[in-house]
Coordinates of C-alpha atoms in Angstrom, one line a residue:
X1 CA -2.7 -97.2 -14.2
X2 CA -4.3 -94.1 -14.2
X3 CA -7.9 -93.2 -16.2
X4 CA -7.7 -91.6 -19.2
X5 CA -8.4 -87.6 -18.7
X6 CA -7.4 -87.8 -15.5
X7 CA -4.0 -86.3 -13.8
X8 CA -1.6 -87.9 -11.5
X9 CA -2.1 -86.0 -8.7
X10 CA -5.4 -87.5 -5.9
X11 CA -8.2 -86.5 -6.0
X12 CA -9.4 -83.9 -3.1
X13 CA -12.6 -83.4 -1.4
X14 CA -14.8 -80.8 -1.2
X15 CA -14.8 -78.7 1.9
X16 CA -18.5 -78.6 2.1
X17 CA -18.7 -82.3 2.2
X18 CA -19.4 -82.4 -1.8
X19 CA -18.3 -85.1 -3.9
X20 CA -14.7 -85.7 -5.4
X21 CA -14.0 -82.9 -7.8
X22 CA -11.5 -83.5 -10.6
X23 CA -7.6 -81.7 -9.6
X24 CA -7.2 -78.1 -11.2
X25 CA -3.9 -76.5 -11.5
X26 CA -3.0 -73.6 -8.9
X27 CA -2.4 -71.6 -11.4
X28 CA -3.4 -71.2 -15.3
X29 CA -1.7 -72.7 -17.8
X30 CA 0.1 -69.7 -19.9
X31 CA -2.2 -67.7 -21.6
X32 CA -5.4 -68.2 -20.1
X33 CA -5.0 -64.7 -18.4
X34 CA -5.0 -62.7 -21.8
X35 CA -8.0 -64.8 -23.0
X36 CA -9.6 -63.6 -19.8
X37 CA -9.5 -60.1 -20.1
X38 CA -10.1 -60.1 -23.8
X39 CA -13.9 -61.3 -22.4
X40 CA -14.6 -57.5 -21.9
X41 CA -15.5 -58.1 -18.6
X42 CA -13.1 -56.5 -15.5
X43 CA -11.1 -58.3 -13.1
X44 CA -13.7 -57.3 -10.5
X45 CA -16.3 -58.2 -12.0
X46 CA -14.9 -61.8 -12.6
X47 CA -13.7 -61.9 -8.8
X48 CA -17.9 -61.2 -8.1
X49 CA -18.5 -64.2 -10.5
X50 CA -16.0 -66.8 -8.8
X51 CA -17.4 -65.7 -5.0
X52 CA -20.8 -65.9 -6.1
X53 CA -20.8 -69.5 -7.9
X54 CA -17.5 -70.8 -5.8
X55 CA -20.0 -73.0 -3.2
X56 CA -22.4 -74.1 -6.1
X57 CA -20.9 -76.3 -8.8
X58 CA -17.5 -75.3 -8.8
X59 CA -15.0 -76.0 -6.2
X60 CA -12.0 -74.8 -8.4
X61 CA -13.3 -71.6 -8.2
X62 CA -12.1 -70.1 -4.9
X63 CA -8.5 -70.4 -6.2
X64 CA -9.5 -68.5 -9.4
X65 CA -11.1 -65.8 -7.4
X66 CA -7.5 -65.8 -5.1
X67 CA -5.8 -65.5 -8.3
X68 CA -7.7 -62.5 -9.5
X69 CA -7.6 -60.8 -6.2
X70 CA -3.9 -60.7 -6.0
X71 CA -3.6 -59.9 -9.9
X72 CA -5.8 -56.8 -9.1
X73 CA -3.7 -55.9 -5.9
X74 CA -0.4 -55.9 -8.1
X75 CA -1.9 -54.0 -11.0
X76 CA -3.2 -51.3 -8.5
X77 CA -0.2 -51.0 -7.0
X78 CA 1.8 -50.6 -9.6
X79 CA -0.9 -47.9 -11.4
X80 CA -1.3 -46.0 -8.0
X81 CA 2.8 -45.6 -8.3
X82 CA 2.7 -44.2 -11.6
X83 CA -0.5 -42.4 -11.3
X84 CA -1.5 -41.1 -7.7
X85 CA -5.1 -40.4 -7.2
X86 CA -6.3 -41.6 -10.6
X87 CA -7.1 -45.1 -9.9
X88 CA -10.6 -46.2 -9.5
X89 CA -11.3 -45.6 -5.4
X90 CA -13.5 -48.6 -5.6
X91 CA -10.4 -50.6 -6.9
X92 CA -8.6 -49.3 -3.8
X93 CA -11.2 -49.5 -1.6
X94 CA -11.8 -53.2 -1.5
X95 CA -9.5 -55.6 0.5
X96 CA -6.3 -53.4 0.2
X97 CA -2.8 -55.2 1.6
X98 CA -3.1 -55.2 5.4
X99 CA -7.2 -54.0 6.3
X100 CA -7.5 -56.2 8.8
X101 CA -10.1 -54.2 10.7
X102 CA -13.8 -54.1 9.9
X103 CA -14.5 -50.6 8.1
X104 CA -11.3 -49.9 7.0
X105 CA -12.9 -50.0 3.3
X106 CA -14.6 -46.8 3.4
X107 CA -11.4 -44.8 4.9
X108 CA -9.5 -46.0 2.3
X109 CA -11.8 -44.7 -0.4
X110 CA -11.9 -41.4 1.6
X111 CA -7.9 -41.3 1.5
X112 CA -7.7 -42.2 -2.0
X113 CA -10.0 -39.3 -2.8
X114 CA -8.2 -36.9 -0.3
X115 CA -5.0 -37.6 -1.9
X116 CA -4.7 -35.4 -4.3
X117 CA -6.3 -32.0 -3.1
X118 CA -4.4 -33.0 0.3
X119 CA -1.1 -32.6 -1.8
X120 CA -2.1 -29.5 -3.2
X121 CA -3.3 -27.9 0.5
X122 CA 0.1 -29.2 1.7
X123 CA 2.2 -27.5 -1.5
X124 CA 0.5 -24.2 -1.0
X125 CA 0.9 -24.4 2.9
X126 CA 4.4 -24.8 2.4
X127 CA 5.0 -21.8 -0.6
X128 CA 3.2 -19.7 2.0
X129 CA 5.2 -20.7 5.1
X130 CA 8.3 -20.3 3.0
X131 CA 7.3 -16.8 1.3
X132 CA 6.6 -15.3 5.0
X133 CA 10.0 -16.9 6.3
X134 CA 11.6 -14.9 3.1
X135 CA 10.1 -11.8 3.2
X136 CA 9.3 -11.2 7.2
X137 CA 7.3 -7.5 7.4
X138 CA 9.3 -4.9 8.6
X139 CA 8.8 -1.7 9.8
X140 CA 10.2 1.3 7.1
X141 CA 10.1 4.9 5.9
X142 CA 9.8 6.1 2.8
X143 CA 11.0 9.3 1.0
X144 CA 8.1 10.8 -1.0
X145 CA 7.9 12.9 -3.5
X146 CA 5.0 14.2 -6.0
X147 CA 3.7 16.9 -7.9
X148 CA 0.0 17.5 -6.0
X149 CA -1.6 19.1 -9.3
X150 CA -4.8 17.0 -9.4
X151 CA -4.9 15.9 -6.8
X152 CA -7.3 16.2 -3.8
X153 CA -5.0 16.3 -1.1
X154 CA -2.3 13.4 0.3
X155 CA -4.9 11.5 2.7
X156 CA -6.6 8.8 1.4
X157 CA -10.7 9.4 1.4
X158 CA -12.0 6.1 2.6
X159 CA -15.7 5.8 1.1
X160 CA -15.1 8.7 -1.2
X161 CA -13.7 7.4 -4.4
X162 CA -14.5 10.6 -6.3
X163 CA -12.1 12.4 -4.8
X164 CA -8.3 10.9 -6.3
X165 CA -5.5 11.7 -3.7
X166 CA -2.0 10.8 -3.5
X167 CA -2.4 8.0 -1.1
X168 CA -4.3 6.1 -3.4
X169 CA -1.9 5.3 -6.0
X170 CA 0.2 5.0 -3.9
X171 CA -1.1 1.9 -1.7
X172 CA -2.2 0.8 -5.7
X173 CA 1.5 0.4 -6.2
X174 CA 2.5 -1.3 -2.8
X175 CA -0.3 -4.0 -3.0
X176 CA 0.8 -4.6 -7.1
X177 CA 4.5 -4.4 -6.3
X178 CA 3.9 -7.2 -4.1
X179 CA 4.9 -5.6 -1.0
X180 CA 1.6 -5.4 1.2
X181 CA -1.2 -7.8 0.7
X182 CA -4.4 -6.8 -0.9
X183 CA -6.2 -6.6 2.6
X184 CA -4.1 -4.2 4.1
X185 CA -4.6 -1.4 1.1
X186 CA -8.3 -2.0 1.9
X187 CA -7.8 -1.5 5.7
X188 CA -4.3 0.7 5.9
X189 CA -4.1 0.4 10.0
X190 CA -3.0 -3.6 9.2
X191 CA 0.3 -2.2 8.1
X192 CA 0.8 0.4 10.8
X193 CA 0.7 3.5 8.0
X194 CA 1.0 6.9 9.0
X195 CA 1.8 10.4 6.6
X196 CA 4.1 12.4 8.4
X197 CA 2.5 16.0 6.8
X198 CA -1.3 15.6 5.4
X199 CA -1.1 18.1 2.4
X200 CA -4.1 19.7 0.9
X201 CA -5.9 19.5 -2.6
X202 CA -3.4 20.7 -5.5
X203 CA -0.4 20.8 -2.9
X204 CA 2.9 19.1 -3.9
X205 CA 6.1 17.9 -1.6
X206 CA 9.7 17.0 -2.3
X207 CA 10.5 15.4 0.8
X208 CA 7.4 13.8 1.8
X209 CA 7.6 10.6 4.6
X210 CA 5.8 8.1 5.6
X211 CA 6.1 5.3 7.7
X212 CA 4.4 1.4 7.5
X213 CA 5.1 -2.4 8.0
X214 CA 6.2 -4.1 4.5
X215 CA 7.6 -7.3 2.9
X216 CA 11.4 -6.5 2.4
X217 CA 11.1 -7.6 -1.5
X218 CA 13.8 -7.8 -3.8
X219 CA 14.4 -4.5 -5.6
X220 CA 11.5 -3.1 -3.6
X221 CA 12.3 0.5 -5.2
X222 CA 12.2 -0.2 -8.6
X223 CA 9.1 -2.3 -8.3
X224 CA 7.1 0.3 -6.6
X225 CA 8.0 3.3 -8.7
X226 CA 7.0 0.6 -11.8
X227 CA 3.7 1.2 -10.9
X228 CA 3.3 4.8 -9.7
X229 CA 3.0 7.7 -12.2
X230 CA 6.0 9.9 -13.1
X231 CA 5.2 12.8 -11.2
X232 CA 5.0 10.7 -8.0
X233 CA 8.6 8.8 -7.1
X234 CA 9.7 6.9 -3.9
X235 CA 13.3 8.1 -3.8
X236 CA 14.1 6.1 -0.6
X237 CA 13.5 3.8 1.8
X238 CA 15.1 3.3 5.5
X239 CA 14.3 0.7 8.2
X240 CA 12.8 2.4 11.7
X241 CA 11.9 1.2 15.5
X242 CA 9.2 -0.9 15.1
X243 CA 7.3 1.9 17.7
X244 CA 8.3 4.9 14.6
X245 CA 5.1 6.6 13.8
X246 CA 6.5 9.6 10.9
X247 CA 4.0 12.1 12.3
X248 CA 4.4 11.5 16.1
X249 CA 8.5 11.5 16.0
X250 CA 8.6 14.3 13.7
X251 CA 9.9 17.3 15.1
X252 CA 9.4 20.0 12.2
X253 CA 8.4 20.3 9.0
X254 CA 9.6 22.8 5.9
X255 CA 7.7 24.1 3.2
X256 CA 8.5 26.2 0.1
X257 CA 5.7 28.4 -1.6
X258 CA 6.9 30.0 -4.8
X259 CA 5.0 32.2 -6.4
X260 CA 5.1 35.3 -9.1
X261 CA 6.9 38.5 -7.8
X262 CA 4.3 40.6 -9.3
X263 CA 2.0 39.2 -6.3
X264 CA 4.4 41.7 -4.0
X265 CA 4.0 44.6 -6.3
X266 CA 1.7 48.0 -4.9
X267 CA -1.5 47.7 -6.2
X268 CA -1.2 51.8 -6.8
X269 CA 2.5 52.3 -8.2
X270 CA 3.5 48.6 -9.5
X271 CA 2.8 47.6 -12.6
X272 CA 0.7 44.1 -12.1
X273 CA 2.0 41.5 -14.4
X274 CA 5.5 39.8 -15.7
X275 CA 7.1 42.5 -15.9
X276 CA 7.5 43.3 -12.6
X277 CA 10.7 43.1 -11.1
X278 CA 11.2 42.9 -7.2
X279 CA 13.8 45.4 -6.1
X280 CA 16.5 44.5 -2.9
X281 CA 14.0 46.8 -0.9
X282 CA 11.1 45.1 -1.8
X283 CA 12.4 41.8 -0.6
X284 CA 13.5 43.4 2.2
X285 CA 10.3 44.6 3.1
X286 CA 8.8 41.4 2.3
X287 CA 11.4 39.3 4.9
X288 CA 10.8 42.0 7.7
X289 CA 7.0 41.0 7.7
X290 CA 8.1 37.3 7.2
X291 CA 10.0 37.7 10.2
X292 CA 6.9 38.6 12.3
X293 CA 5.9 35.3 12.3
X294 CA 8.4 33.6 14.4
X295 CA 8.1 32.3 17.7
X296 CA 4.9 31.0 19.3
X297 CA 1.3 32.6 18.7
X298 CA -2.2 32.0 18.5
X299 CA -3.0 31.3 15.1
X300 CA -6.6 30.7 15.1
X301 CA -7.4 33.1 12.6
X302 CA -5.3 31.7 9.7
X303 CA -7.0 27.8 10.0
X304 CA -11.0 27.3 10.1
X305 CA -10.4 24.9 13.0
X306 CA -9.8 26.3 15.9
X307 CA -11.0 28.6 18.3
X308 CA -9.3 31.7 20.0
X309 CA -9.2 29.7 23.0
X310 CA -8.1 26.3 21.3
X311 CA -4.6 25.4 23.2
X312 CA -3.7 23.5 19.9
X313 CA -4.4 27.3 18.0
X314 CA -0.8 27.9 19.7
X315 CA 2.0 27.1 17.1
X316 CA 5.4 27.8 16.8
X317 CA 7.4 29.1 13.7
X318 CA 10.8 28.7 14.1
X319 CA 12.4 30.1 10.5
X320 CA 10.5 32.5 7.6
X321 CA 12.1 33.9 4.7
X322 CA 12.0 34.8 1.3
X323 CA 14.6 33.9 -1.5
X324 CA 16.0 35.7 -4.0
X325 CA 14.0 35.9 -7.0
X326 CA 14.8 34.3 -10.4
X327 CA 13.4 34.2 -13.7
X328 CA 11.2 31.5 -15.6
X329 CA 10.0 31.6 -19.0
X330 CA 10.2 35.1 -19.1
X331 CA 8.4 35.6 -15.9
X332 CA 9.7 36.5 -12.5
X333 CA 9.5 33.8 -9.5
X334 CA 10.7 34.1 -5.6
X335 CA 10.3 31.1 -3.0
X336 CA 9.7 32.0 0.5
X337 CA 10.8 29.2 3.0
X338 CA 9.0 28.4 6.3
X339 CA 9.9 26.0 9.3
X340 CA 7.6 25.0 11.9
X341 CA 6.9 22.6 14.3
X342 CA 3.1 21.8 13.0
X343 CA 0.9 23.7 11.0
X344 CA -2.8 23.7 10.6
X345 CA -4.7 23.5 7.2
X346 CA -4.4 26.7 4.9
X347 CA -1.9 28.3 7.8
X348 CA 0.8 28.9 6.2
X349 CA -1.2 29.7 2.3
X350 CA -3.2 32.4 5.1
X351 CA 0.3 33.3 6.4
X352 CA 1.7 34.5 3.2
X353 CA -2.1 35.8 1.9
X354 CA -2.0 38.4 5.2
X355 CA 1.7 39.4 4.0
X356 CA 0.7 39.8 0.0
X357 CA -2.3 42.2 1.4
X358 CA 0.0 43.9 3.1
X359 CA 2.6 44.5 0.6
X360 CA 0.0 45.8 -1.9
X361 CA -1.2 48.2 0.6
X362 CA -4.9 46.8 1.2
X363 CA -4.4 46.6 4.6
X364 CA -2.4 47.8 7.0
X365 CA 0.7 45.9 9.1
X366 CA -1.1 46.1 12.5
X367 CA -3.6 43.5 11.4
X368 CA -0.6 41.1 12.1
X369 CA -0.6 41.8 15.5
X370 CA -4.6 41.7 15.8
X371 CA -4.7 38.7 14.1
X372 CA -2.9 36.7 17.3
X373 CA -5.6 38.3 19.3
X374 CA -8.9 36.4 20.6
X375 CA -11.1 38.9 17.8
X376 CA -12.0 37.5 14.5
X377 CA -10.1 38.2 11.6
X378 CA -10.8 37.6 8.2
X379 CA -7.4 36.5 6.5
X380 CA -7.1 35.4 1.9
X381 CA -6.2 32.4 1.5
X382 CA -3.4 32.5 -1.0
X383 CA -4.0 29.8 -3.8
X384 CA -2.9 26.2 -3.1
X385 CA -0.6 25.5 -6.6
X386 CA 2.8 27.2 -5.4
X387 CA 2.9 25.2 -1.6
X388 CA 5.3 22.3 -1.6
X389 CA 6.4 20.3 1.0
X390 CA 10.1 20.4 1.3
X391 CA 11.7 18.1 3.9
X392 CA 10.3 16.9 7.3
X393 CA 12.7 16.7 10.2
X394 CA 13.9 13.9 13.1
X395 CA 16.1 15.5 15.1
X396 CA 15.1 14.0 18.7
X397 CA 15.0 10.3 16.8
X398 CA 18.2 10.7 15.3
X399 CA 20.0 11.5 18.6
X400 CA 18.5 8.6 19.9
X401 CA 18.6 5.9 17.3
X402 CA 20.6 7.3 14.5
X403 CA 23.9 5.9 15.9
X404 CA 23.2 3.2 17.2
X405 CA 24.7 0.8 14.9
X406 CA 21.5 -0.8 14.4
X407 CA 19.4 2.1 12.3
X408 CA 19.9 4.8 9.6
X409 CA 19.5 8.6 11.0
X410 CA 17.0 9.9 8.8
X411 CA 18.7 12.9 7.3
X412 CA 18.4 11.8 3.9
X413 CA 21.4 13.5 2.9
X414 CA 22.1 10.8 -0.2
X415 CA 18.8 11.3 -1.5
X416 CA 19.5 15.4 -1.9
X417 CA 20.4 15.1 -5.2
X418 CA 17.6 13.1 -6.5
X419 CA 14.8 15.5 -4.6
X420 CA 16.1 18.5 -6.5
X421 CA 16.3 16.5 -10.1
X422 CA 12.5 15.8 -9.3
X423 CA 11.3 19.5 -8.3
X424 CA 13.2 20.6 -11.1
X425 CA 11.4 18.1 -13.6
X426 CA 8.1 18.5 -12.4
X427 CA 7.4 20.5 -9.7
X428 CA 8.6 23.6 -10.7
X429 CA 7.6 23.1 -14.1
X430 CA 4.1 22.6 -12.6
X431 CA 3.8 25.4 -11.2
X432 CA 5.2 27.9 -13.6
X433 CA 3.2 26.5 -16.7
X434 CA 0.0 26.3 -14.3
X435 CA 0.5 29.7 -13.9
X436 CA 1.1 30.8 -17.4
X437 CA -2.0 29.0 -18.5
X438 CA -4.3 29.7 -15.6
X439 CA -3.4 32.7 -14.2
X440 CA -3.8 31.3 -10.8
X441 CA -2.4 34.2 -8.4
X442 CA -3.9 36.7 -11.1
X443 CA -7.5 36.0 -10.3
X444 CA -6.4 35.5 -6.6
X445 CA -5.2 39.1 -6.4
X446 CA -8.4 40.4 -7.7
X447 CA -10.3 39.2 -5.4
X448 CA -8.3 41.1 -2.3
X449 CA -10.4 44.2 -2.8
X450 CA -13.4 42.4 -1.7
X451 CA -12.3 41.4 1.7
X452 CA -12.9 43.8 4.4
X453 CA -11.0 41.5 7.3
X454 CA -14.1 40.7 9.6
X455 CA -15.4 37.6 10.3
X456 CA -18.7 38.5 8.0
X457 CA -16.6 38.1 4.8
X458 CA -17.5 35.3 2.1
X459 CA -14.4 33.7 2.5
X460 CA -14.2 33.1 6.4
X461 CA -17.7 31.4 5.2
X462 CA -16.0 29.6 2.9
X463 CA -13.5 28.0 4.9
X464 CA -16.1 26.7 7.0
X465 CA -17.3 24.9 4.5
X466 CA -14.0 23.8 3.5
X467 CA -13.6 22.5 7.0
X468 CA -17.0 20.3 7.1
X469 CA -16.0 18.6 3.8
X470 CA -12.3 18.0 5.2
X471 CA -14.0 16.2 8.6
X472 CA -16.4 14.4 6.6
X473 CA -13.5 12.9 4.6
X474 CA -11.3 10.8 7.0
X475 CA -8.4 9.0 6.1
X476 CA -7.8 5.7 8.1
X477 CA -6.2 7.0 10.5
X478 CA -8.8 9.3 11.4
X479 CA -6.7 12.5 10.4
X480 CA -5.3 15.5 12.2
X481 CA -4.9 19.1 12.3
X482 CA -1.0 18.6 10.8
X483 CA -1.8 19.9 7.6
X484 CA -1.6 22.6 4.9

């Protein structure tokens, strides 16, 4: 017989050597875990109770305390599958499945709180990795062109934001376009950039080039000219050496300057505005002086540069001409055409001022010749708006590379079609409206009486200035004489 209130099961001892303790069930009859919780107490906190009172009065504690620890390890499991990184790190931190060694608690809590961020590291990590495995940089041309009104010059001005040029919408566009990052438009050298020709202020080009390192994006193009203004257009792109540096491999470079006939006309038997007409001996007259210019001399009067004894003052012009003229908005127009080599800034704008004088009889055709010579001649700088920058030419790298199945020559002959549609939409446009409005080569051609051709004049003085500002605004590159 058994005593009332008691089970059938023997009665156990104490560990401790305490006296005989009734038997308690392993585990809770159903329902005793819900009336538990409902206490408003935690599972810890209960697991704290049982170890702190377990060796006092009540040996049925321990297993309690067992029971609660492995209820807490199951619930934490299952929460930290459902819900990484938002359980409590404490929760985590205390006794997780298999610490076996001593301070193993607080690297757990440091995992638990690493795990997140550490995920978002890794995901980042990886989108970059794969974003440079995509779009690898690769070294490219591109076929420039834009309508220079406004602009001070093609060189960007490092340090000198007041002064807008070309360059700096256009590395605007690259780093928005997503095909440079932001870094390299701060510091242009990172993606090997280099201008082929470094026009001056108000100076436009058709067939502008330059050459840098760029992600090979999708639609690269399209994206680009999104974010450049109309009047400045990428029209192509090629891929290049990855040694090609557009102003080193260049082997010549053609520019157009168009321009009123009137500016041709005699100052004594011409009449002086739009209605002037150039006659077949006119522009005859006007290509035999032209023609003077070819071959090699010492230009060092048309630049503020150099010196008569300057070896770099030694250029050579291998085609000059003028076009025949054609009418625009009622008023008379010619282009004259010039290939060199290199030119040096305001050569060529001096080259045409000397043959202007000329033709309207201010000075006489022998300054030509005296102008090659070591004494200083004071030459008019003929204004800046007409110049444009036609086409720049490769011939030496296209022998070389442009069959060799593995790169474009860099002719550009596709791309013909879309260069005249843009000088016809805004560069000539530009300069004929300009013009009309401003009277640009009008007020230029009054001021010819005042040069005498000596150095003493107040425009040699004023290319000097002109120089100091131009070598007190480098580009990144440092610059060159490769200009005009």
């Amino acid at each position: 017989m058994r005593a009332p209130g008691t089970s059938g099961r023997p009665r156990g001892r104490d560990p401790l050597g305490a006296r005989a303790a009734p038997w308690c069930p392993r585990y809770p009859e159903p329902g005793v875990w819900p009336r538990l919780l409902s206490m408003g107490a935690s599972l810890l906190k209960l697991e704290a109770v049982a170890q702190q009172t377990a060796c006092r009065t009540h040996p049925t504690l321990p297993l309690l305390r067992s029971d609660l620890r492995c209820l807490r390890r199951t619930l934490m499991a299952e929460h930290l599958e459902a819900v990484p990184g938002k359980a409590e790190p404490a929760s985590v931190a205390s006794e997780a499945p298999g610490n076996k060694v001593r301070g193993s608690k607080d690297r757990e809590l440091k995992k638990w709180e690493e795990t997140e961020p550490r995920a978002k590291r890794l995901k980042n990590s990886e989108e970059e990795e794969e974003h440079s495995k995509k779009l690898p940089k690769r070294k490219i041309v591109l076929l420039m062109a834009y309508s220079g009104k406004g602009y001070h010059g093609m060189q960007r001005n490092l340090g000198s934001s007041q002064f807008k040029t070309i360059e700096d919408d256009l590395v605007s566009a690259l780093v928005q376009s997503g095909c440079i990052p932001e870094n390299h438009g701060e510091d242009m050298k990172k993606m090997s950039f280099q201008r082929c020709a470094r026009t001056d202020k108000g100076v436009s080009a058709a067939g502008q080039i330059v050459s840098l390192k760029v992600w090979l994006i999708d639609n690269i193009l399209e994206k680009i000219n999104s974010h450049l203004p109309s009047h400045i257009r990428i029209l192509g792109l090629k891929r290049v050496t990855g040694s090609f540096n557009s102003k080193n491999r260049c082997d010549a470079r053609t520019y157009f300057y168009m321009l009123p006939t009137f500016a041709f006309a005699h100052k004594d038997h011409d009449v002086q505005d739009e209605r002037y007409r150039l006659s077949p001996e006119t522009l005859e007259k006007v290509n035999q002086l032209l023609a003077g210019y070819k071959g090699t001399h010492n230009f060092h009067n048309f630049t503020s540069q150099k010196g008569p004894k300057e070896p770099s003052a030694r250029r050579y012009i291998m085609e000059m001409h003028c076009e025949a003229p054609f009418v625009r908005e009622g008023m008379e127009f010619a282009v004259i055409k010039v290939k060199g080599q290199s030119f040096m800034m305001h050569q060529i704008r001096k080259m045409i001022g000397l043959v202007i004088a000329i033709m309207k009889g201010y000075v006489p055709e022998s300054v030509m010749e005296r102008s090659w010579g070591e004494e200083k001649v004071d030459i008019p700088k003929a204004p800046g708006l007409g110049l444009v920058l036609e086409r720049v030419h490769f011939e030496q790298y296209n022998r070389r590379f442009g069959n060799d199945g593995l790169h474009e020559p860099l002719d550009w002959v596709e791309e013909e079609e879309k260069m005249t549609v843009f000088k016809e939409q805004y560069i000539y446009p530009t300069i004929i409206k300009t013009e009309m409005e401003e009277h640009s080569m009008t007020n230029w051609l009054n001021t010819l009486p005042n040069h005498d051709f000596d150095a003493g004049s107040l425009e040699a003085k004023a290319d000097a200035g002109d120089a100091k500002t131009t070598g007190s605004l480098k580009g990144s590159d440092g610059g060159g004489d490769d200009s005009d």
